[in-house]
């Protein structure tokens, strides 16, 4: 870490492998950036190294992948634009249309660790990731019904499905809202636009319902030990190459 100005860490699960890089950057004076989606782990790192990083002038920038960055930047840009006109942002309605995305190996390993109780869950003494005033916001945004029902968005004139990264995005947005100065009365919706709406696909309803069904099926599969055993074997040789067009 002493030989570089910025270290980018992409080796997950970060609960297994991430802390050494954070510690090295804080002690070595290098700025740190990663693509994690592990909220409890980030909270723990902030508690352990946040004050020392600030003292040493080191920036710690977790959640810098394509899942969190657009949501966080979008909230800031829209909120600041409204403030400049003397208005306040009362609702943030996010609808993401992804093309060509996939699952990196570390992400799948993280999901498996979470299901099997091996992930970096919050421990006693760990700081809360965002202020308690924002818990109601997060609870409403992550309502179980939002993950199993299509939802109409007037902004994109289409039905939308759940964004499976909402469990990461929403805590990040709560923490950012508190830092930037958006109050806990803010309402946030984090959704996925599954297909471009047309009258033939009932404005996205058919594709959205198929997507939700697939998510439920995959989620139930992770509960089954034989599926997890099969997936871990596949991950020994699997590597997601990315998609520059996605």
Coordinates of C-alpha atoms in Angstrom, one line a residue:
X1 CA 0.0 0.0 0.0
X2 CA 2.9 2.4 0.6
X3 CA 3.9 2.1 -3.1
X4 CA 0.6 3.4 -4.5
X5 CA -1.7 6.3 -4.1
X6 CA -4.9 4.4 -4.6
X7 CA -5.6 0.7 -4.0
X8 CA -8.6 -0.9 -5.7
X9 CA -9.7 -4.1 -4.0
X10 CA -11.9 -6.5 -6.0
X11 CA -11.3 -9.8 -4.2
X12 CA -14.4 -10.9 -2.3
X13 CA -16.0 -12.1 -0.2
X14 CA -14.6 -9.2 1.7
X15 CA -15.6 -10.7 5.0
X16 CA -12.9 -13.3 4.3
X17 CA -10.2 -11.4 2.5
X18 CA -10.9 -7.7 2.7
X19 CA -9.6 -6.4 6.1
X20 CA -5.9 -6.8 5.4
X21 CA -6.1 -4.4 2.4
X22 CA -8.1 -1.8 4.5
X23 CA -5.5 -2.0 7.3
X24 CA -2.6 -1.8 4.9
X25 CA -4.0 1.3 3.2
X26 CA -4.8 3.1 6.5
X27 CA -1.3 2.4 7.9
X28 CA 0.5 2.9 4.6
X29 CA -1.2 6.2 3.6
X30 CA -2.9 4.9 0.4
X31 CA -6.6 5.7 -0.5
X32 CA -8.8 2.6 -0.6
X33 CA -11.6 1.6 -2.9
X34 CA -13.6 -1.6 -3.3
X35 CA -16.6 -3.1 -4.9
X36 CA -18.1 -4.9 -1.9
X37 CA -21.8 -5.2 -1.1
X38 CA -21.3 -6.5 2.5
X39 CA -22.9 -3.8 4.7
X40 CA -22.0 -5.3 8.1
X41 CA -18.4 -5.8 7.1
X42 CA -18.1 -2.2 5.9
X43 CA -19.6 -1.0 9.2
X44 CA -17.1 -3.0 11.1
X45 CA -14.2 -1.6 9.1
X46 CA -15.5 1.9 9.6
X47 CA -15.6 1.3 13.3
X48 CA -12.1 -0.2 13.5
X49 CA -10.2 2.0 11.0
X50 CA -12.4 5.1 10.4
X51 CA -10.8 7.4 12.9
X52 CA -7.2 6.4 12.0
X53 CA -7.9 6.8 8.3
X54 CA -9.2 10.3 8.9
X55 CA -6.2 11.1 11.0
X56 CA -3.9 9.9 8.2
X57 CA -5.7 11.6 5.4
X58 CA -6.8 8.3 3.9
X59 CA -10.1 8.0 2.0
X60 CA -12.0 4.7 2.5
X61 CA -14.4 4.2 -0.4
X62 CA -16.3 0.9 -0.2
X63 CA -19.4 0.2 -2.4
X64 CA -17.8 1.6 -5.5
X65 CA -19.2 -1.0 -7.9
X66 CA -21.8 -0.4 -10.6
X67 CA -24.7 -1.4 -8.2
X68 CA -24.3 1.4 -5.6
X69 CA -22.6 4.2 -7.4
X70 CA -25.4 5.2 -9.8
X71 CA -28.0 5.2 -7.0
X72 CA -25.9 7.3 -4.6
X73 CA -24.7 9.8 -7.2
X74 CA -28.3 10.0 -8.6
X75 CA -29.7 10.8 -5.1
X76 CA -27.1 13.5 -4.5
X77 CA -27.5 15.2 -7.9
X78 CA -31.3 15.2 -7.8
X79 CA -31.4 16.4 -4.2
X80 CA -28.8 19.1 -4.7
X81 CA -30.6 20.3 -7.9
X82 CA -33.9 20.6 -6.0
X83 CA -32.2 22.4 -3.1
X84 CA -30.8 24.9 -5.5
X85 CA -34.3 25.8 -6.5
X86 CA -35.5 26.0 -2.9
X87 CA -37.3 22.6 -2.9
X88 CA -36.7 19.5 -0.9
X89 CA -36.6 15.9 -2.2
X90 CA -39.4 13.9 -0.7
X91 CA -39.2 10.8 -2.9
X92 CA -36.5 9.1 -4.8
X93 CA -37.8 6.6 -7.4
X94 CA -35.0 4.6 -8.9
X95 CA -35.5 2.3 -11.9
X96 CA -32.5 0.5 -13.3
X97 CA -32.3 -1.2 -16.7
X98 CA -29.4 -3.6 -16.9
X99 CA -28.0 -5.2 -20.0
X100 CA -25.3 -7.9 -20.1
X101 CA -24.7 -8.1 -16.4
X102 CA -23.6 -11.2 -14.6
X103 CA -22.4 -12.5 -11.2
X104 CA -18.8 -12.3 -10.3
X105 CA -17.4 -15.3 -8.4
X106 CA -16.9 -13.3 -5.2
X107 CA -20.6 -12.2 -5.2
X108 CA -21.8 -15.8 -5.5
X109 CA -19.4 -16.9 -2.7
X110 CA -20.7 -14.0 -0.5
X111 CA -24.3 -15.2 -1.1
X112 CA -23.4 -18.7 -0.2
X113 CA -21.6 -17.5 3.0
X114 CA -24.7 -15.5 3.9
X115 CA -27.0 -18.5 3.5
X116 CA -24.7 -20.8 5.5
X117 CA -24.1 -18.3 8.3
X118 CA -20.5 -17.7 7.5
X119 CA -20.8 -14.1 6.5
X120 CA -19.6 -11.1 8.4
X121 CA -22.8 -10.3 10.3
X122 CA -23.0 -7.4 12.7
X123 CA -21.4 -8.2 16.1
X124 CA -22.0 -6.6 19.4
X125 CA -20.0 -3.4 19.6
X126 CA -20.0 -2.8 15.8
X127 CA -21.3 0.6 14.9
X128 CA -24.7 0.9 13.2
X129 CA -24.2 1.6 9.5
X130 CA -26.7 4.5 9.4
X131 CA -28.5 6.5 12.1
X132 CA -31.5 4.9 13.8
X133 CA -33.7 7.8 12.5
X134 CA -33.4 6.2 9.0
X135 CA -34.5 2.7 10.1
X136 CA -38.1 3.3 9.1
X137 CA -37.0 4.5 5.7
X138 CA -35.0 1.3 5.2
X139 CA -37.8 -0.9 6.5
X140 CA -40.3 0.6 4.1
X141 CA -38.0 0.4 1.1
X142 CA -37.1 -3.3 1.8
X143 CA -40.6 -4.5 2.5
X144 CA -41.0 -8.2 1.6
X145 CA -44.0 -7.4 -0.6
X146 CA -41.7 -5.2 -2.8
X147 CA -39.7 -8.3 -3.6
X148 CA -42.6 -10.5 -4.7
X149 CA -45.0 -8.1 -6.5
X150 CA -44.6 -6.0 -9.7
X151 CA -44.9 -2.3 -9.1
X152 CA -46.0 0.4 -11.5
X153 CA -43.7 3.3 -12.1
X154 CA -45.2 6.4 -13.6
X155 CA -41.7 7.8 -14.2
X156 CA -40.9 5.1 -16.8
X157 CA -44.5 4.1 -17.6
X158 CA -43.8 0.5 -16.9
X159 CA -44.1 -2.2 -14.3
X160 CA -40.9 -2.8 -12.4
X161 CA -39.5 -5.7 -10.4
X162 CA -37.3 -5.7 -7.3
X163 CA -33.7 -4.7 -7.6
X164 CA -31.9 -7.7 -6.0
X165 CA -29.2 -5.2 -5.0
X166 CA -31.6 -3.1 -3.0
X167 CA -30.6 -4.8 0.2
X168 CA -27.2 -3.1 -0.3
X169 CA -28.3 0.1 -2.0
X170 CA -30.9 1.1 0.6
X171 CA -28.5 1.1 3.6
X172 CA -25.9 3.0 1.5
X173 CA -28.6 5.6 0.5
X174 CA -29.7 5.9 4.2
X175 CA -26.1 6.6 5.3
X176 CA -25.5 9.0 2.4
X177 CA -28.8 10.8 3.0
X178 CA -27.8 11.4 6.7
X179 CA -24.3 12.6 5.6
X180 CA -25.5 14.9 2.8
X181 CA -28.4 16.3 4.8
X182 CA -31.6 14.6 3.4
X183 CA -34.0 13.9 6.2
X184 CA -35.3 10.5 7.3
X185 CA -38.8 11.4 6.0
X186 CA -37.4 10.7 2.5
X187 CA -39.1 7.8 0.6
X188 CA -37.0 5.6 -1.5
X189 CA -37.9 3.0 -4.1
X190 CA -35.1 0.9 -5.7
X191 CA -36.5 -1.1 -8.6
X192 CA -35.4 -2.9 -11.8
X193 CA -36.9 -2.2 -15.3
X194 CA -36.9 -5.7 -16.7
X195 CA -37.9 -4.9 -20.3
X196 CA -38.7 -1.9 -22.4
X197 CA -42.4 -1.3 -22.0
X198 CA -44.8 -1.8 -25.0
X199 CA -48.5 -2.6 -25.3
X200 CA -47.6 -6.1 -26.5
X201 CA -45.8 -7.0 -23.2
X202 CA -48.4 -5.3 -21.1
X203 CA -46.0 -2.5 -20.3
X204 CA -43.4 -4.8 -18.8
X205 CA -45.8 -6.8 -16.6
X206 CA -45.2 -10.2 -18.3
X207 CA -41.4 -9.9 -18.2
X208 CA -41.5 -8.5 -14.6
X209 CA -43.6 -11.4 -13.3
X210 CA -41.3 -14.0 -15.0
X211 CA -38.3 -12.2 -13.4
X212 CA -39.8 -12.3 -10.0
X213 CA -40.7 -16.0 -10.4
X214 CA -37.1 -16.7 -11.4
X215 CA -35.7 -14.8 -8.4
X216 CA -38.0 -16.7 -6.0
X217 CA -36.9 -20.0 -7.6
X218 CA -33.2 -19.2 -7.3
X219 CA -33.7 -18.0 -3.8
X220 CA -35.3 -21.2 -2.8
X221 CA -32.6 -23.2 -4.5
X222 CA -30.0 -21.6 -2.3
X223 CA -31.7 -23.1 0.7
X224 CA -31.1 -26.6 -0.5
X225 CA -27.7 -28.1 0.5
X226 CA -27.3 -30.1 -2.7
X227 CA -27.6 -27.0 -4.8
X228 CA -25.1 -25.1 -2.7
X229 CA -22.7 -28.1 -2.9
X230 CA -23.1 -28.1 -6.7
X231 CA -22.6 -24.4 -7.0
X232 CA -19.4 -24.4 -4.8
X233 CA -18.0 -27.0 -7.1
X234 CA -18.8 -25.0 -10.2
X235 CA -17.2 -21.9 -8.6
X236 CA -13.8 -23.6 -8.4
X237 CA -13.5 -23.1 -12.2
X238 CA -15.9 -20.3 -12.8
X239 CA -14.8 -16.7 -13.5
X240 CA -17.1 -13.9 -14.7
X241 CA -15.1 -11.9 -17.4
X242 CA -17.3 -8.8 -17.2
X243 CA -19.1 -7.1 -20.0
X244 CA -17.8 -3.7 -21.4
X245 CA -21.2 -3.2 -23.1
X246 CA -23.3 -4.0 -19.9

